[in-house]
Coordinates of N, CA and C in Angstrom, one line a residue:
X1 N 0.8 -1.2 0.0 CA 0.0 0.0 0.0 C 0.9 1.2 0.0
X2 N 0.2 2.2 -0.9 CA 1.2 3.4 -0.8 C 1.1 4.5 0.6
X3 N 2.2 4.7 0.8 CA 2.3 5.6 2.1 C 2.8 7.4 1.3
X4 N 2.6 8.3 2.1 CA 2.7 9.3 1.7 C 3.6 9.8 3.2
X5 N 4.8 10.3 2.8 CA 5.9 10.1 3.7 C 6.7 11.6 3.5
X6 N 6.7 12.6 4.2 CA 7.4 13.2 5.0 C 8.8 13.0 5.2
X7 N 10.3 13.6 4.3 CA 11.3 12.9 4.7 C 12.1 14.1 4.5
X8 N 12.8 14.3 5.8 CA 13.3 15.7 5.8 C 14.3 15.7 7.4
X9 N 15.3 16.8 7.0 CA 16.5 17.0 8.4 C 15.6 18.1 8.9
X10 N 16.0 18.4 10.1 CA 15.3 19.5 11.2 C 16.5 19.3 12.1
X11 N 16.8 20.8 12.4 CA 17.8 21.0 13.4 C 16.3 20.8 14.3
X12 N 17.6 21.0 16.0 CA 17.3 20.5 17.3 C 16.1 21.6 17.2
X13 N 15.9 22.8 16.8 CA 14.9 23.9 17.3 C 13.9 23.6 15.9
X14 N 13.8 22.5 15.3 CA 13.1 22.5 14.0 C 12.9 23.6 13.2
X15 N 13.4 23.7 12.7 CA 13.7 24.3 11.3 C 14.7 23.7 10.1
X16 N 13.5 23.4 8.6 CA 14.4 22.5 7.6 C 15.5 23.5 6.8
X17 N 15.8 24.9 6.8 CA 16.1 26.0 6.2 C 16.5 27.0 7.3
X18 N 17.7 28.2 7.1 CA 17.8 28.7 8.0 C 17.1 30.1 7.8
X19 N 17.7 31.2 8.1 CA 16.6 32.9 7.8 C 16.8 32.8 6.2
X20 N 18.5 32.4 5.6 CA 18.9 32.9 4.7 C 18.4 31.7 3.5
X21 N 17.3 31.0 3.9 CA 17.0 29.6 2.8 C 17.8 28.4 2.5
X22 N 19.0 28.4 3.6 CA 19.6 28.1 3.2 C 20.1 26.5 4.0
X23 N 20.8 25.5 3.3 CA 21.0 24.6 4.1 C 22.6 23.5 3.9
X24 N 23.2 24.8 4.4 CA 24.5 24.7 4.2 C 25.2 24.1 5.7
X25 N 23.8 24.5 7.1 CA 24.0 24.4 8.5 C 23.8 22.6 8.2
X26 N 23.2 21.7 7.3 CA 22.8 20.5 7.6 C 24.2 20.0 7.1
X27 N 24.6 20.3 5.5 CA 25.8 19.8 5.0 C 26.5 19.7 5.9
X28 N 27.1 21.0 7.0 CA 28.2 21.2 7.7 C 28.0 19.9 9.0
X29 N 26.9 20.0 9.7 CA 26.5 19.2 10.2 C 26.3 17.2 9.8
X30 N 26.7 17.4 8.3 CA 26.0 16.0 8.3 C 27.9 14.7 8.9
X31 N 26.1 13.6 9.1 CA 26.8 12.4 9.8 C 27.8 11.5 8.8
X32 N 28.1 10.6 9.0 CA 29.3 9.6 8.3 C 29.0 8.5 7.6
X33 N 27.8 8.9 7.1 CA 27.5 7.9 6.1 C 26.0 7.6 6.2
X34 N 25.5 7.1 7.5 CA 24.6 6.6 8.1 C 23.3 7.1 7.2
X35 N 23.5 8.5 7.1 CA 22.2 9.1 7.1 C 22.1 9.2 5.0
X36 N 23.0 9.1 4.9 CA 23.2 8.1 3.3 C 22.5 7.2 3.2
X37 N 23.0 6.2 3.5 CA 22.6 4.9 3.7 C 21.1 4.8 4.1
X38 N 20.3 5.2 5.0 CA 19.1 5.8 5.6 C 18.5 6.3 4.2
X39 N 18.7 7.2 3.3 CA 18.0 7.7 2.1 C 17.8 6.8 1.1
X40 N 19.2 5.8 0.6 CA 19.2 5.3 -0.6 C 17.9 4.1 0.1
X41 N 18.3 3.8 1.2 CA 17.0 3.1 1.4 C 15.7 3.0 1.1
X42 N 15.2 4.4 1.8 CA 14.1 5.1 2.1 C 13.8 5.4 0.5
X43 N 14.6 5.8 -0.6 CA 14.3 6.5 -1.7 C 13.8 5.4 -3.1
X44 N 14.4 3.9 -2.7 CA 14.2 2.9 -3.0 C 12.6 2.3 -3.0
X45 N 11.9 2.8 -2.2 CA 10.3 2.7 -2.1 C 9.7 4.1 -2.5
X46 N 10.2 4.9 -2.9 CA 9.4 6.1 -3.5 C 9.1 5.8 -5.0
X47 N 8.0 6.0 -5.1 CA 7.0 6.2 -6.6 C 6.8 7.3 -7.5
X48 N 6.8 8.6 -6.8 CA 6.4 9.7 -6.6 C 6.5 10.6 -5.7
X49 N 7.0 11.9 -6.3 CA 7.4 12.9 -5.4 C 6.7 14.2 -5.8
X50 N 6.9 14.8 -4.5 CA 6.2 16.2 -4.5 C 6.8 17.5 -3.9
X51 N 6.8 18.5 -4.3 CA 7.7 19.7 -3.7 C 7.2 20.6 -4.2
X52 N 7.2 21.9 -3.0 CA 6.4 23.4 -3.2 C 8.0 24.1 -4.3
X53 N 7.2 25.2 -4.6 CA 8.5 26.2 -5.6 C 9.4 26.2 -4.5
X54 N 9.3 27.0 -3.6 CA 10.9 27.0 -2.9 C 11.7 26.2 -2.9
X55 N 11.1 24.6 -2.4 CA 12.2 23.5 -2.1 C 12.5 23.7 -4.2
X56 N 11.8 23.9 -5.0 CA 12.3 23.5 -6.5 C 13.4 24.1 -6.9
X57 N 12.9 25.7 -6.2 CA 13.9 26.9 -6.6 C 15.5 26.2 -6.0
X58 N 15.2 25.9 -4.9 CA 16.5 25.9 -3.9 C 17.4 24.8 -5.0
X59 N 16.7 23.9 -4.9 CA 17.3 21.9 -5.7 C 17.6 22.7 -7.3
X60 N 17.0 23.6 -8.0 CA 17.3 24.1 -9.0 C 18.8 25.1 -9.0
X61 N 19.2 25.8 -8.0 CA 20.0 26.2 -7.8 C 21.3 25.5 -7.0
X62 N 20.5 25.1 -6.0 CA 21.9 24.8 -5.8 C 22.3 22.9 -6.4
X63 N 21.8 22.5 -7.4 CA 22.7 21.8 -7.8 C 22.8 21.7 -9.1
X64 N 22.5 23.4 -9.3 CA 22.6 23.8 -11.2 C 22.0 22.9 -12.3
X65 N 20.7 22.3 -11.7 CA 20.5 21.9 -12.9 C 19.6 22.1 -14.0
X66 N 19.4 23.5 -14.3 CA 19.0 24.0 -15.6 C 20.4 24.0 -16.2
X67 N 21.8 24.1 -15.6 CA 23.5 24.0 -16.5 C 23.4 22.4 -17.0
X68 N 22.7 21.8 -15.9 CA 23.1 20.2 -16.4 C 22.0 19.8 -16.2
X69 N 21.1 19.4 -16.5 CA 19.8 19.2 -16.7 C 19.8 17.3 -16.3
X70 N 21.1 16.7 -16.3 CA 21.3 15.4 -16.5 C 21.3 15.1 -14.9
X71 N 21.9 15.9 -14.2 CA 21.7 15.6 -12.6 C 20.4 15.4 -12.3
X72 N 19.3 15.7 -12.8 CA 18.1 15.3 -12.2 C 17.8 14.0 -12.3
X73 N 18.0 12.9 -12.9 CA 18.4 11.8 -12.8 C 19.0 11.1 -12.9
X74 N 20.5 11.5 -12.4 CA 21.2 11.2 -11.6 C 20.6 11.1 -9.9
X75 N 20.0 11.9 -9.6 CA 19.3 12.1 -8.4 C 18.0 11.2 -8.1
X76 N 17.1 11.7 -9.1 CA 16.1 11.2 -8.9 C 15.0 10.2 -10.2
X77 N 16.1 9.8 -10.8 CA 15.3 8.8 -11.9 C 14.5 9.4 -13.2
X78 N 13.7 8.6 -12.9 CA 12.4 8.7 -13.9 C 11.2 9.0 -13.2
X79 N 11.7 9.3 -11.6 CA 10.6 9.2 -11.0 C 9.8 10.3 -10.6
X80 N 8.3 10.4 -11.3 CA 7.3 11.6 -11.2 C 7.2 12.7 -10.6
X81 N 7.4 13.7 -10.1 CA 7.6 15.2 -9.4 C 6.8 15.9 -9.8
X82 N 5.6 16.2 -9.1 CA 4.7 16.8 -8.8 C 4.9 18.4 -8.0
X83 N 5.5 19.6 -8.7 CA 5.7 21.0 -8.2 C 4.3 21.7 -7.8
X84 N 4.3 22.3 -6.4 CA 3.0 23.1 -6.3 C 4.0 24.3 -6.6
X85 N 2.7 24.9 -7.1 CA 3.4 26.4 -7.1 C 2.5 27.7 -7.6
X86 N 2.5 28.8 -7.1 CA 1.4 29.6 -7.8 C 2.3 30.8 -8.7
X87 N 3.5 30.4 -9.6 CA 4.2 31.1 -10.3 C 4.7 30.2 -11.2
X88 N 5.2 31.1 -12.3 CA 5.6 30.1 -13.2 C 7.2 29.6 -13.1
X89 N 7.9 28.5 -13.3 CA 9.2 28.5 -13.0 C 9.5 27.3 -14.3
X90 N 10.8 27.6 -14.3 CA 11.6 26.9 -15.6 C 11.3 25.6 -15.6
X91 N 10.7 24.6 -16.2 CA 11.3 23.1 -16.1 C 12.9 22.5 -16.3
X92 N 13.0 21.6 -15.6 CA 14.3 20.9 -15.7 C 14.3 19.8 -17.1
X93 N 14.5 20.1 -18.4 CA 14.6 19.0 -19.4 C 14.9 17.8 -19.1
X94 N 13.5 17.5 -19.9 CA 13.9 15.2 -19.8 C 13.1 15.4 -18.4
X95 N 12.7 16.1 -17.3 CA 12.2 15.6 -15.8 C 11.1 15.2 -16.1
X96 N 10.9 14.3 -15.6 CA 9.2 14.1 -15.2 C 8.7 14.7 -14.1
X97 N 8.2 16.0 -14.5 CA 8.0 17.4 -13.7 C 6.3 17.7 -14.4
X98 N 5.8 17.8 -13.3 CA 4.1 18.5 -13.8 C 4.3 19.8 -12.5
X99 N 3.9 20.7 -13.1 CA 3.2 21.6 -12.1 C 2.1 21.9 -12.0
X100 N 2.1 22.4 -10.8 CA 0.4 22.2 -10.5 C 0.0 23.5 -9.1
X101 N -1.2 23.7 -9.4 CA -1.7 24.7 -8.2 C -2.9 24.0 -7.9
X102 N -3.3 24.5 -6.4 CA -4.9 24.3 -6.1 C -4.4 23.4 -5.5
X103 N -5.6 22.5 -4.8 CA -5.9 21.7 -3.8 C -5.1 20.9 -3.6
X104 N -4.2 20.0 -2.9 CA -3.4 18.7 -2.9 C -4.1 17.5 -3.1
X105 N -5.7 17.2 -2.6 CA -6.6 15.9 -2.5 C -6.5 15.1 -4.0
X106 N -7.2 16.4 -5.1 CA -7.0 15.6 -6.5 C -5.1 15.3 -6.9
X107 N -4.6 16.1 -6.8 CA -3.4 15.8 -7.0 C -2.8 14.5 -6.6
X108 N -3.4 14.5 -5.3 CA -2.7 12.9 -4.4 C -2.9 11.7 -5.3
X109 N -4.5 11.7 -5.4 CA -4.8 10.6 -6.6 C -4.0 10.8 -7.4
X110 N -3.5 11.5 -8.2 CA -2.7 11.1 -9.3 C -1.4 10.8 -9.1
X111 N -0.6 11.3 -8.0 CA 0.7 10.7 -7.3 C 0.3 9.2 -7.0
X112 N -0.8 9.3 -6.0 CA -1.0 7.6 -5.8 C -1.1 6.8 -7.0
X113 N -1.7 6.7 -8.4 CA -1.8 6.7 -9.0 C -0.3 6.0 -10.0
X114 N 0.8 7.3 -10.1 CA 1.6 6.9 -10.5 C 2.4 6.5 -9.7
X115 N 2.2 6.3 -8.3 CA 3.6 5.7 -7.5 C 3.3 4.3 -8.1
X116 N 1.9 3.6 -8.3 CA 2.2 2.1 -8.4 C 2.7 1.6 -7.2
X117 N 2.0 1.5 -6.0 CA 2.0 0.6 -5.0 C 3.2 1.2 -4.2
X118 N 4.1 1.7 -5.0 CA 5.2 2.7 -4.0 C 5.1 3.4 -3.3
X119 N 6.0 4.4 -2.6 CA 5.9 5.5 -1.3 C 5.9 7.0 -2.3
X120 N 4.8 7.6 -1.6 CA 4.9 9.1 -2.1 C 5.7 9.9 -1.0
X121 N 7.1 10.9 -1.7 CA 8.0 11.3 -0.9 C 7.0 13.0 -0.7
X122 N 7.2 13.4 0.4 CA 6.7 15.2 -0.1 C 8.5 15.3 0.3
X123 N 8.8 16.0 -0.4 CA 10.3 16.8 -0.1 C 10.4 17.6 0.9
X124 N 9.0 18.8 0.2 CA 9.3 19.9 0.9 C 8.4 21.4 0.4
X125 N 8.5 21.9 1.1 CA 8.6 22.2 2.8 C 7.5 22.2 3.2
X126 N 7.8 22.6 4.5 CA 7.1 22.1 5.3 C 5.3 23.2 5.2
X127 N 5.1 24.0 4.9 CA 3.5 24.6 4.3 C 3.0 23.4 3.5
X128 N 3.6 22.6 2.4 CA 3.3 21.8 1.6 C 2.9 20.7 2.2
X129 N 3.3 20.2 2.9 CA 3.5 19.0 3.9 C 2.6 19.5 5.1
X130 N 2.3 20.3 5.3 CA 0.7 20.6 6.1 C -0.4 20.6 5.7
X131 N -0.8 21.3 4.4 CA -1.5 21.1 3.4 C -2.1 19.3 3.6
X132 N -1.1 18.9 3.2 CA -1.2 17.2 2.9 C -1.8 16.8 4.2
X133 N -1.4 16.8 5.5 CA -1.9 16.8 6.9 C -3.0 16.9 6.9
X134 N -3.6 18.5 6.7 CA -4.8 19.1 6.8 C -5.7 18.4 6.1
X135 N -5.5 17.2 4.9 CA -6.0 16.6 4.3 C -6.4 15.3 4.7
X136 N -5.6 14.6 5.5 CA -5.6 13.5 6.3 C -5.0 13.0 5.2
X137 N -4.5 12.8 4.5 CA -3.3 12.1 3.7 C -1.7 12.3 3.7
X138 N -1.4 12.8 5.0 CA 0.5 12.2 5.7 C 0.3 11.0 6.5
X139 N 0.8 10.4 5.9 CA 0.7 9.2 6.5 C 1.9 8.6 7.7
X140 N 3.4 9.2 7.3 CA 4.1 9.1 8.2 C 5.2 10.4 8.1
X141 N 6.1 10.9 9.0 CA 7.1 11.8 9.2 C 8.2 10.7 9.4
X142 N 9.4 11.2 8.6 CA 10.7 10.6 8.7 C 12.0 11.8 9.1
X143 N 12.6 12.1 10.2 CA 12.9 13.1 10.6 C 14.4 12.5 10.9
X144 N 15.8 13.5 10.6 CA 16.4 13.3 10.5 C 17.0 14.9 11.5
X145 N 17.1 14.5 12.9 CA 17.6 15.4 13.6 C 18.8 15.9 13.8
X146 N 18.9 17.2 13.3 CA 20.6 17.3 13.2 C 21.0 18.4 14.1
X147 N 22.5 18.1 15.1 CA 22.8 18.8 16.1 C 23.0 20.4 15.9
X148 N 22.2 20.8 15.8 CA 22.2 22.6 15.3 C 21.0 23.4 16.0
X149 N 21.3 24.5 16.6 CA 20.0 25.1 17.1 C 20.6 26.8 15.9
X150 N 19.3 26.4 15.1 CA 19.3 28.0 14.0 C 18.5 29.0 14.6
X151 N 17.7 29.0 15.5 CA 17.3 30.2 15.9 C 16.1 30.7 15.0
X152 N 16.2 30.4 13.7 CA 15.0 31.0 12.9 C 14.9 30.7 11.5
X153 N 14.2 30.4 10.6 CA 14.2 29.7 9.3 C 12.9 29.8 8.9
X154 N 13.0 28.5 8.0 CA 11.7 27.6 7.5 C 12.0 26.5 8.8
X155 N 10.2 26.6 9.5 CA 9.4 25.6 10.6 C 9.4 24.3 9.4
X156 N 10.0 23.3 10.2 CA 9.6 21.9 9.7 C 8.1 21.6 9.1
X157 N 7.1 22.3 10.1 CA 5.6 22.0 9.5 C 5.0 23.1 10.4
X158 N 4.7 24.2 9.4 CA 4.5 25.5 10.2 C 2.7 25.4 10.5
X159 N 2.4 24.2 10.8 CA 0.4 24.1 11.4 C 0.8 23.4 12.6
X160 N -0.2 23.0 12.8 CA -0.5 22.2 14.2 C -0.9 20.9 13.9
X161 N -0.2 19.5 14.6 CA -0.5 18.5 14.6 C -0.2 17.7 15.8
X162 N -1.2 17.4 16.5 CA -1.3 17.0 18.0 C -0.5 15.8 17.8
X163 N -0.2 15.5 19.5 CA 0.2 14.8 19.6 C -0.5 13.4 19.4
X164 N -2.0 13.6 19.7 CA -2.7 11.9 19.4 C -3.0 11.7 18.0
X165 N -1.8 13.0 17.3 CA -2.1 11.8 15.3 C -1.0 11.4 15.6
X166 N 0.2 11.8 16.6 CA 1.5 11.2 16.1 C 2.0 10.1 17.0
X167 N 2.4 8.9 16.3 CA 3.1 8.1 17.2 C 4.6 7.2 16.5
X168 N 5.0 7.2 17.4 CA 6.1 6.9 17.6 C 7.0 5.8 16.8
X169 N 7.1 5.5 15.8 CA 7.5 3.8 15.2 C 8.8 3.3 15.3
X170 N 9.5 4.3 15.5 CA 11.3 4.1 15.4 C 12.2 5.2 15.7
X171 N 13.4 5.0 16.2 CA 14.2 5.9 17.0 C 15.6 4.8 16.4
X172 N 16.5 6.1 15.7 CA 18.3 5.3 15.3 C 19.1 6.4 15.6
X173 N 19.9 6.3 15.7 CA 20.9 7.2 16.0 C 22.5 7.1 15.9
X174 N 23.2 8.2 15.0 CA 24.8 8.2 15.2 C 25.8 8.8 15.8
X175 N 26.8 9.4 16.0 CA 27.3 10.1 16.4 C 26.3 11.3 16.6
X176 N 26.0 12.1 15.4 CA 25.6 13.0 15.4 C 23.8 13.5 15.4
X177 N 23.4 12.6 14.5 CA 21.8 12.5 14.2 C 21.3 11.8 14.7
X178 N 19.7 12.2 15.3 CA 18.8 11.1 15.4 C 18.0 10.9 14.5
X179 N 17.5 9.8 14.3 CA 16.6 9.6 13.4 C 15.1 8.7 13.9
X180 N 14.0 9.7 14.0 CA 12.6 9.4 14.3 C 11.6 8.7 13.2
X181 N 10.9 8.1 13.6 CA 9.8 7.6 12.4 C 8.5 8.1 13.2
X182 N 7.3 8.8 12.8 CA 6.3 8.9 13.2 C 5.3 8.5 12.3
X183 N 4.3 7.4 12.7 CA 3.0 7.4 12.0 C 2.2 8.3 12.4
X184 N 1.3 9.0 11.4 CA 0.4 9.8 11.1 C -0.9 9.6 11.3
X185 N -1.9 9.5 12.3 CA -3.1 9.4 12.4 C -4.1 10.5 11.4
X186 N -4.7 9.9 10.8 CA -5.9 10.6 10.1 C -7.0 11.3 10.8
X187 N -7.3 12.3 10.6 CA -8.2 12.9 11.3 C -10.1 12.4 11.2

């Protein structure tokens, strides 16, 4: 069954982004492999993916690929990407990129749709990934905690989600990161 999965770093004060958009504090911070290893996994069950313009803008810039168009899969396959956005922005050539505005519900269907029994990733950020909440369609949070307090950014999930949607499935940890799994209760 397809899960719709939340998978993202958050410093200790949650935040995925710092004031300046930026997430140069997670590189600096990252672990020794672990949390590698933890993605190619995790990214091995994704079907379909989704991300608001910022996270697009950011992944567009900082890994230049309107210069090389060919890193997009390198990265991410052949596999479907779903942009919300209420502006227009460049496509990445060769991506399997749709943009889209308006509601997330119809959209889902067509992610579920093309995952094919796989996992729908949301990227990012976290307004987008509330949206999906507010829908009762996040099914789980995959949280990669990294030793940093930023003080101010992009909120991991700038709504409200009580504690009795969220429970607890798994807890790993390395030197530096922890890594949480939460299931998602439907409202």
């Amino acid at each position: 069954m397809t899960k719709t999965q939340y998978y993202t770093a958050t410093s200790i004060d949650g935040f995925i982004a710092d004031a300046d958009n930026s997430l140069e504090w997670l590189f600096q911070a990252a672990s020794n492999g672990i949390a590698d290893d933890r993605f190619g996994r995790f990214f091995a069950d994704v079907g379909a993916m989704a991300m608001g313009a910022t996270t697009y803008e950011w992944v567009l810039a900082h890994e230049g690929l309107l210069d090389d168009p060919g890193k997009w899969r390198e990265f991410y396959g052949d596999t479907p990407c779903w942009v919300f956005t209420h502006r227009d922005l460049p496509p990445v050539p060769a991506a399997a990129l749709s943009f889209v505005r308006g509601d997330v519900g119809p959209i889902h269907e067509q992610m579920v749709a093309a995952a094919d029994g796989r996992n729908i990733w949301l990227v990012g950020g976290g307004d987008l990934v509330g949206q999906f909440g507010d829908r009762g369609l996040l099914d789980e949070i995959l949280l990669g905690v990294a030793p940093v307090m930023l003080g101010a950014g992009a909120p991991l999930l700038p709504r409200r989600l009580g504690a009795e949607r969220l429970t607890l499935q798994a807890v790993e940890h390395d030197e530096r990161f922890v890594f949480l799994t939460y299931r998602v209760g439907h409202p």
